[in-house]
Amino acid sequence: GVLVVLHDLTLAAAFASTVLLMKEGCVTHIGTPDDVLTSKNLSTVYDTDIFVDRTSTDQVIIQPMLKAS
């Protein structure tokens, strides 16, 4: 196997078979990208609303949601 550390979640979703999500040095979730990289999990880890969706070609889209001013 190969271990890669990425901060690009879209890249991790596209190529990793297993991802590990951490907050403040502690593991919060581990599993498949579909199970781990959810709006709920990412919003909790990053303390902001995160949008997660898939395109018609099954590419994962992950981005922070803008707050209304």
PDB file of N, CA and C in Angstrom:
ATOM      1  N   GLY A   1       0.817  -1.179   0.000  1.00  0.00           N
ATOM      2  CA  GLY A   1       0.000   0.000   0.000  1.00  0.00           C
ATOM      3  C   GLY A   1       0.864   1.247   0.000  1.00  0.00           C
ATOM      4  N   VAL A   2       0.220   2.359  -0.194  1.00  0.00           N
ATOM      5  CA  VAL A   2       0.881   3.652  -0.242  1.00  0.00           C
ATOM      6  C   VAL A   2       0.163   4.605   0.703  1.00  0.00           C
ATOM      7  N   LEU A   3       0.930   5.370   1.472  1.00  0.00           N
ATOM      8  CA  LEU A   3       0.378   6.391   2.357  1.00  0.00           C
ATOM      9  C   LEU A   3       0.696   7.748   1.765  1.00  0.00           C
ATOM     10  N   VAL A   4      -0.324   8.573   1.592  1.00  0.00           N
ATOM     11  CA  VAL A   4      -0.161   9.926   1.068  1.00  0.00           C
ATOM     12  C   VAL A   4      -0.900  10.882   1.989  1.00  0.00           C
ATOM     13  N   VAL A   5      -0.258  11.980   2.344  1.00  0.00           N
ATOM     14  CA  VAL A   5      -0.897  13.011   3.158  1.00  0.00           C
ATOM     15  C   VAL A   5      -1.318  14.133   2.221  1.00  0.00           C
ATOM     16  N   LEU A   6      -2.615  14.423   2.195  1.00  0.00           N
ATOM     17  CA  LEU A   6      -3.153  15.451   1.304  1.00  0.00           C
ATOM     18  C   LEU A   6      -4.010  16.439   2.086  1.00  0.00           C
ATOM     19  N   HIS A   7      -3.985  17.672   1.623  1.00  0.00           N
ATOM     20  CA  HIS A   7      -4.908  18.668   2.146  1.00  0.00           C
ATOM     21  C   HIS A   7      -5.955  19.013   1.090  1.00  0.00           C
ATOM     22  N   ASP A   8      -5.812  18.440  -0.094  1.00  0.00           N
ATOM     23  CA  ASP A   8      -6.777  18.630  -1.185  1.00  0.00           C
ATOM     24  C   ASP A   8      -7.807  17.502  -1.087  1.00  0.00           C
ATOM     25  N   LEU A   9      -8.949  17.814  -0.493  1.00  0.00           N
ATOM     26  CA  LEU A   9      -9.960  16.788  -0.235  1.00  0.00           C
ATOM     27  C   LEU A   9     -10.567  16.238  -1.514  1.00  0.00           C
ATOM     28  N   THR A  10     -10.683  17.069  -2.543  1.00  0.00           N
ATOM     29  CA  THR A  10     -11.224  16.600  -3.820  1.00  0.00           C
ATOM     30  C   THR A  10     -10.290  15.568  -4.441  1.00  0.00           C
ATOM     31  N   LEU A  11      -8.994  15.804  -4.349  1.00  0.00           N
ATOM     32  CA  LEU A  11      -8.006  14.845  -4.850  1.00  0.00           C
ATOM     33  C   LEU A  11      -8.062  13.550  -4.049  1.00  0.00           C
ATOM     34  N   ALA A  12      -8.170  13.656  -2.748  1.00  0.00           N
ATOM     35  CA  ALA A  12      -8.284  12.461  -1.901  1.00  0.00           C
ATOM     36  C   ALA A  12      -9.544  11.668  -2.254  1.00  0.00           C
ATOM     37  N   ALA A  13     -10.645  12.370  -2.473  1.00  0.00           N
ATOM     38  CA  ALA A  13     -11.905  11.693  -2.823  1.00  0.00           C
ATOM     39  C   ALA A  13     -11.785  10.959  -4.150  1.00  0.00           C
ATOM     40  N   ALA A  14     -11.021  11.524  -5.074  1.00  0.00           N
ATOM     41  CA  ALA A  14     -10.908  10.932  -6.403  1.00  0.00           C
ATOM     42  C   ALA A  14     -10.010   9.697  -6.443  1.00  0.00           C
ATOM     43  N   PHE A  15      -8.967   9.648  -5.595  1.00  0.00           N
ATOM     44  CA  PHE A  15      -7.970   8.600  -5.756  1.00  0.00           C
ATOM     45  C   PHE A  15      -7.771   7.668  -4.566  1.00  0.00           C
ATOM     46  N   ALA A  16      -8.200   8.059  -3.383  1.00  0.00           N
ATOM     47  CA  ALA A  16      -7.935   7.236  -2.195  1.00  0.00           C
ATOM     48  C   ALA A  16      -8.999   6.159  -2.012  1.00  0.00           C
ATOM     49  N   SER A  17      -8.572   5.009  -1.535  1.00  0.00           N
ATOM     50  CA  SER A  17      -9.530   3.955  -1.192  1.00  0.00           C
ATOM     51  C   SER A  17      -9.949   4.077   0.271  1.00  0.00           C
ATOM     52  N   THR A  18      -9.084   4.660   1.084  1.00  0.00           N
ATOM     53  CA  THR A  18      -9.366   4.895   2.505  1.00  0.00           C
ATOM     54  C   THR A  18      -8.862   6.288   2.850  1.00  0.00           C
ATOM     55  N   VAL A  19      -9.664   7.043   3.596  1.00  0.00           N
ATOM     56  CA  VAL A  19      -9.238   8.365   4.061  1.00  0.00           C
ATOM     57  C   VAL A  19      -9.380   8.437   5.572  1.00  0.00           C
ATOM     58  N   LEU A  20      -8.547   9.276   6.165  1.00  0.00           N
ATOM     59  CA  LEU A  20      -8.544   9.480   7.609  1.00  0.00           C
ATOM     60  C   LEU A  20      -8.700  10.980   7.829  1.00  0.00           C
ATOM     61  N   LEU A  21      -9.688  11.369   8.599  1.00  0.00           N
ATOM     62  CA  LEU A  21      -9.976  12.773   8.868  1.00  0.00           C
ATOM     63  C   LEU A  21      -9.574  13.080  10.304  1.00  0.00           C
ATOM     64  N   MET A  22      -8.850  14.194  10.480  1.00  0.00           N
ATOM     65  CA  MET A  22      -8.344  14.542  11.811  1.00  0.00           C
ATOM     66  C   MET A  22      -8.757  15.960  12.196  1.00  0.00           C
ATOM     67  N   LYS A  23      -8.843  16.179  13.495  1.00  0.00           N
ATOM     68  CA  LYS A  23      -9.067  17.518  14.043  1.00  0.00           C
ATOM     69  C   LYS A  23      -8.214  17.649  15.291  1.00  0.00           C
ATOM     70  N   GLU A  24      -7.391  18.680  15.320  1.00  0.00           N
ATOM     71  CA  GLU A  24      -6.527  18.958  16.468  1.00  0.00           C
ATOM     72  C   GLU A  24      -5.682  17.747  16.859  1.00  0.00           C
ATOM     73  N   GLY A  25      -5.163  17.046  15.846  1.00  0.00           N
ATOM     74  CA  GLY A  25      -4.271  15.919  16.077  1.00  0.00           C
ATOM     75  C   GLY A  25      -4.943  14.606  16.428  1.00  0.00           C
ATOM     76  N   CYS A  26      -6.264  14.588  16.445  1.00  0.00           N
ATOM     77  CA  CYS A  26      -7.006  13.359  16.783  1.00  0.00           C
ATOM     78  C   CYS A  26      -7.819  12.884  15.590  1.00  0.00           C
ATOM     79  N   VAL A  27      -7.858  11.569  15.402  1.00  0.00           N
ATOM     80  CA  VAL A  27      -8.657  10.983  14.324  1.00  0.00           C
ATOM     81  C   VAL A  27     -10.134  11.131  14.658  1.00  0.00           C
ATOM     82  N   THR A  28     -10.886  11.698  13.707  1.00  0.00           N
ATOM     83  CA  THR A  28     -12.336  11.817  13.893  1.00  0.00           C
ATOM     84  C   THR A  28     -13.099  10.775  13.088  1.00  0.00           C
ATOM     85  N   HIS A  29     -12.581  10.431  11.899  1.00  0.00           N
ATOM     86  CA  HIS A  29     -13.249   9.460  11.034  1.00  0.00           C
ATOM     87  C   HIS A  29     -12.208   8.750  10.181  1.00  0.00           C
ATOM     88  N   ILE A  30     -12.481   7.491   9.872  1.00  0.00           N
ATOM     89  CA  ILE A  30     -11.651   6.728   8.943  1.00  0.00           C
ATOM     90  C   ILE A  30     -12.575   5.797   8.170  1.00  0.00           C
ATOM     91  N   GLY A  31     -12.332   5.687   6.872  1.00  0.00           N
ATOM     92  CA  GLY A  31     -13.165   4.824   6.040  1.00  0.00           C
ATOM     93  C   GLY A  31     -13.039   5.215   4.581  1.00  0.00           C
ATOM     94  N   THR A  32     -14.016   4.840   3.785  1.00  0.00           N
ATOM     95  CA  THR A  32     -14.004   5.182   2.369  1.00  0.00           C
ATOM     96  C   THR A  32     -14.260   6.678   2.210  1.00  0.00           C
ATOM     97  N   PRO A  33     -13.836   7.266   1.102  1.00  0.00           N
ATOM     98  CA  PRO A  33     -14.118   8.687   0.883  1.00  0.00           C
ATOM     99  C   PRO A  33     -15.615   9.018   0.977  1.00  0.00           C
ATOM    100  N   ASP A  34     -16.470   8.145   0.442  1.00  0.00           N
ATOM    101  CA  ASP A  34     -17.915   8.397   0.505  1.00  0.00           C
ATOM    102  C   ASP A  34     -18.436   8.413   1.940  1.00  0.00           C
ATOM    103  N   ASP A  35     -17.853   7.601   2.805  1.00  0.00           N
ATOM    104  CA  ASP A  35     -18.299   7.539   4.196  1.00  0.00           C
ATOM    105  C   ASP A  35     -17.723   8.667   5.048  1.00  0.00           C
ATOM    106  N   VAL A  36     -16.517   9.109   4.738  1.00  0.00           N
ATOM    107  CA  VAL A  36     -15.816  10.081   5.578  1.00  0.00           C
ATOM    108  C   VAL A  36     -16.012  11.518   5.110  1.00  0.00           C
ATOM    109  N   LEU A  37     -15.904  11.739   3.807  1.00  0.00           N
ATOM    110  CA  LEU A  37     -15.936  13.107   3.289  1.00  0.00           C
ATOM    111  C   LEU A  37     -17.367  13.572   3.035  1.00  0.00           C
ATOM    112  N   THR A  38     -18.126  13.667   4.107  1.00  0.00           N
ATOM    113  CA  THR A  38     -19.515  14.125   4.040  1.00  0.00           C
ATOM    114  C   THR A  38     -19.605  15.564   4.533  1.00  0.00           C
ATOM    115  N   SER A  39     -20.678  16.233   4.160  1.00  0.00           N
ATOM    116  CA  SER A  39     -20.895  17.611   4.628  1.00  0.00           C
ATOM    117  C   SER A  39     -20.882  17.679   6.145  1.00  0.00           C
ATOM    118  N   LYS A  40     -21.534  16.740   6.789  1.00  0.00           N
ATOM    119  CA  LYS A  40     -21.609  16.745   8.254  1.00  0.00           C
ATOM    120  C   LYS A  40     -20.224  16.589   8.883  1.00  0.00           C
ATOM    121  N   ASN A  41     -19.472  15.588   8.444  1.00  0.00           N
ATOM    122  CA  ASN A  41     -18.147  15.343   9.020  1.00  0.00           C
ATOM    123  C   ASN A  41     -17.200  16.513   8.780  1.00  0.00           C
ATOM    124  N   LEU A  42     -17.159  17.009   7.546  1.00  0.00           N
ATOM    125  CA  LEU A  42     -16.240  18.096   7.220  1.00  0.00           C
ATOM    126  C   LEU A  42     -16.636  19.400   7.912  1.00  0.00           C
ATOM    127  N   SER A  43     -17.926  19.665   8.005  1.00  0.00           N
ATOM    128  CA  SER A  43     -18.397  20.875   8.688  1.00  0.00           C
ATOM    129  C   SER A  43     -18.006  20.850  10.157  1.00  0.00           C
ATOM    130  N   THR A  44     -18.067  19.691  10.769  1.00  0.00           N
ATOM    131  CA  THR A  44     -17.675  19.553  12.170  1.00  0.00           C
ATOM    132  C   THR A  44     -16.171  19.776  12.340  1.00  0.00           C
ATOM    133  N   VAL A  45     -15.368  19.164  11.482  1.00  0.00           N
ATOM    134  CA  VAL A  45     -13.913  19.272  11.595  1.00  0.00           C
ATOM    135  C   VAL A  45     -13.430  20.696  11.313  1.00  0.00           C
ATOM    136  N   TYR A  46     -14.005  21.345  10.307  1.00  0.00           N
ATOM    137  CA  TYR A  46     -13.544  22.678   9.916  1.00  0.00           C
ATOM    138  C   TYR A  46     -14.322  23.820  10.574  1.00  0.00           C
ATOM    139  N   ASP A  47     -15.291  23.498  11.397  1.00  0.00           N
ATOM    140  CA  ASP A  47     -16.096  24.510  12.103  1.00  0.00           C
ATOM    141  C   ASP A  47     -16.722  25.530  11.156  1.00  0.00           C
ATOM    142  N   THR A  48     -17.132  25.077   9.995  1.00  0.00           N
ATOM    143  CA  THR A  48     -17.854  25.918   9.041  1.00  0.00           C
ATOM    144  C   THR A  48     -18.685  25.008   8.149  1.00  0.00           C
ATOM    145  N   ASP A  49     -19.697  25.555   7.526  1.00  0.00           N
ATOM    146  CA  ASP A  49     -20.539  24.747   6.651  1.00  0.00           C
ATOM    147  C   ASP A  49     -19.770  24.378   5.386  1.00  0.00           C
ATOM    148  N   ILE A  50     -19.750  23.089   5.068  1.00  0.00           N
ATOM    149  CA  ILE A  50     -19.049  22.572   3.891  1.00  0.00           C
ATOM    150  C   ILE A  50     -20.074  21.904   2.976  1.00  0.00           C
ATOM    151  N   PHE A  51     -20.000  22.217   1.691  1.00  0.00           N
ATOM    152  CA  PHE A  51     -20.875  21.650   0.674  1.00  0.00           C
ATOM    153  C   PHE A  51     -20.153  20.480   0.010  1.00  0.00           C
ATOM    154  N   VAL A  52     -20.803  19.321  -0.046  1.00  0.00           N
ATOM    155  CA  VAL A  52     -20.246  18.142  -0.729  1.00  0.00           C
ATOM    156  C   VAL A  52     -21.304  17.622  -1.692  1.00  0.00           C
ATOM    157  N   ASP A  53     -20.901  17.423  -2.942  1.00  0.00           N
ATOM    158  CA  ASP A  53     -21.833  16.927  -3.957  1.00  0.00           C
ATOM    159  C   ASP A  53     -21.033  16.188  -5.022  1.00  0.00           C
ATOM    160  N   ARG A  54     -21.724  15.639  -5.991  1.00  0.00           N
ATOM    161  CA  ARG A  54     -21.081  14.959  -7.120  1.00  0.00           C
ATOM    162  C   ARG A  54     -21.616  15.535  -8.421  1.00  0.00           C
ATOM    163  N   THR A  55     -20.721  15.607  -9.415  1.00  0.00           N
ATOM    164  CA  THR A  55     -21.130  16.065 -10.737  1.00  0.00           C
ATOM    165  C   THR A  55     -21.787  14.902 -11.487  1.00  0.00           C
ATOM    166  N   SER A  56     -22.284  15.195 -12.677  1.00  0.00           N
ATOM    167  CA  SER A  56     -22.900  14.141 -13.493  1.00  0.00           C
ATOM    168  C   SER A  56     -21.880  13.086 -13.921  1.00  0.00           C
ATOM    169  N   THR A  57     -20.581  13.427 -13.861  1.00  0.00           N
ATOM    170  CA  THR A  57     -19.529  12.462 -14.194  1.00  0.00           C
ATOM    171  C   THR A  57     -18.947  11.816 -12.940  1.00  0.00           C
ATOM    172  N   ASP A  58     -19.615  11.984 -11.800  1.00  0.00           N
ATOM    173  CA  ASP A  58     -19.272  11.366 -10.517  1.00  0.00           C
ATOM    174  C   ASP A  58     -18.039  11.968  -9.853  1.00  0.00           C
ATOM    175  N   GLN A  59     -17.630  13.158 -10.269  1.00  0.00           N
ATOM    176  CA  GLN A  59     -16.525  13.853  -9.604  1.00  0.00           C
ATOM    177  C   GLN A  59     -17.054  14.518  -8.339  1.00  0.00           C
ATOM    178  N   VAL A  60     -16.314  14.379  -7.246  1.00  0.00           N
ATOM    179  CA  VAL A  60     -16.722  14.964  -5.970  1.00  0.00           C
ATOM    180  C   VAL A  60     -16.382  16.452  -5.945  1.00  0.00           C
ATOM    181  N   ILE A  61     -17.327  17.256  -5.462  1.00  0.00           N
ATOM    182  CA  ILE A  61     -17.131  18.687  -5.274  1.00  0.00           C
ATOM    183  C   ILE A  61     -17.188  18.945  -3.773  1.00  0.00           C
ATOM    184  N   ILE A  62     -16.150  19.571  -3.241  1.00  0.00           N
ATOM    185  CA  ILE A  62     -16.097  19.910  -1.816  1.00  0.00           C
ATOM    186  C   ILE A  62     -15.703  21.378  -1.706  1.00  0.00           C
ATOM    187  N   GLN A  63     -16.567  22.188  -1.081  1.00  0.00           N
ATOM    188  CA  GLN A  63     -16.230  23.599  -0.925  1.00  0.00           C
ATOM    189  C   GLN A  63     -16.963  24.198   0.255  1.00  0.00           C
ATOM    190  N   PRO A  64     -16.340  25.197   0.880  1.00  0.00           N
ATOM    191  CA  PRO A  64     -17.015  25.872   1.990  1.00  0.00           C
ATOM    192  C   PRO A  64     -18.198  26.665   1.459  1.00  0.00           C
ATOM    193  N   MET A  65     -19.235  26.741   2.262  1.00  0.00           N
ATOM    194  CA  MET A  65     -20.414  27.523   1.879  1.00  0.00           C
ATOM    195  C   MET A  65     -20.224  28.955   2.373  1.00  0.00           C
ATOM    196  N   LEU A  66     -20.536  29.903   1.524  1.00  0.00           N
ATOM    197  CA  LEU A  66     -20.401  31.308   1.875  1.00  0.00           C
ATOM    198  C   LEU A  66     -21.508  31.708   2.840  1.00  0.00           C
ATOM    199  N   LYS A  67     -21.132  32.478   3.820  1.00  0.00           N
ATOM    200  CA  LYS A  67     -22.104  33.008   4.782  1.00  0.00           C
ATOM    201  C   LYS A  67     -22.675  34.297   4.214  1.00  0.00           C
ATOM    202  N   ALA A  68     -23.977  34.495   4.389  1.00  0.00           N
ATOM    203  CA  ALA A  68     -24.596  35.745   3.979  1.00  0.00           C
ATOM    204  C   ALA A  68     -24.105  36.868   4.864  1.00  0.00           C
ATOM    205  N   SER A  69     -23.832  38.024   4.268  1.00  0.00           N
ATOM    206  CA  SER A  69     -23.327  39.139   5.081  1.00  0.00           C
ATOM    207  C   SER A  69     -24.440  40.067   5.545  1.00  0.00           C
TER     208      SER A  69
END
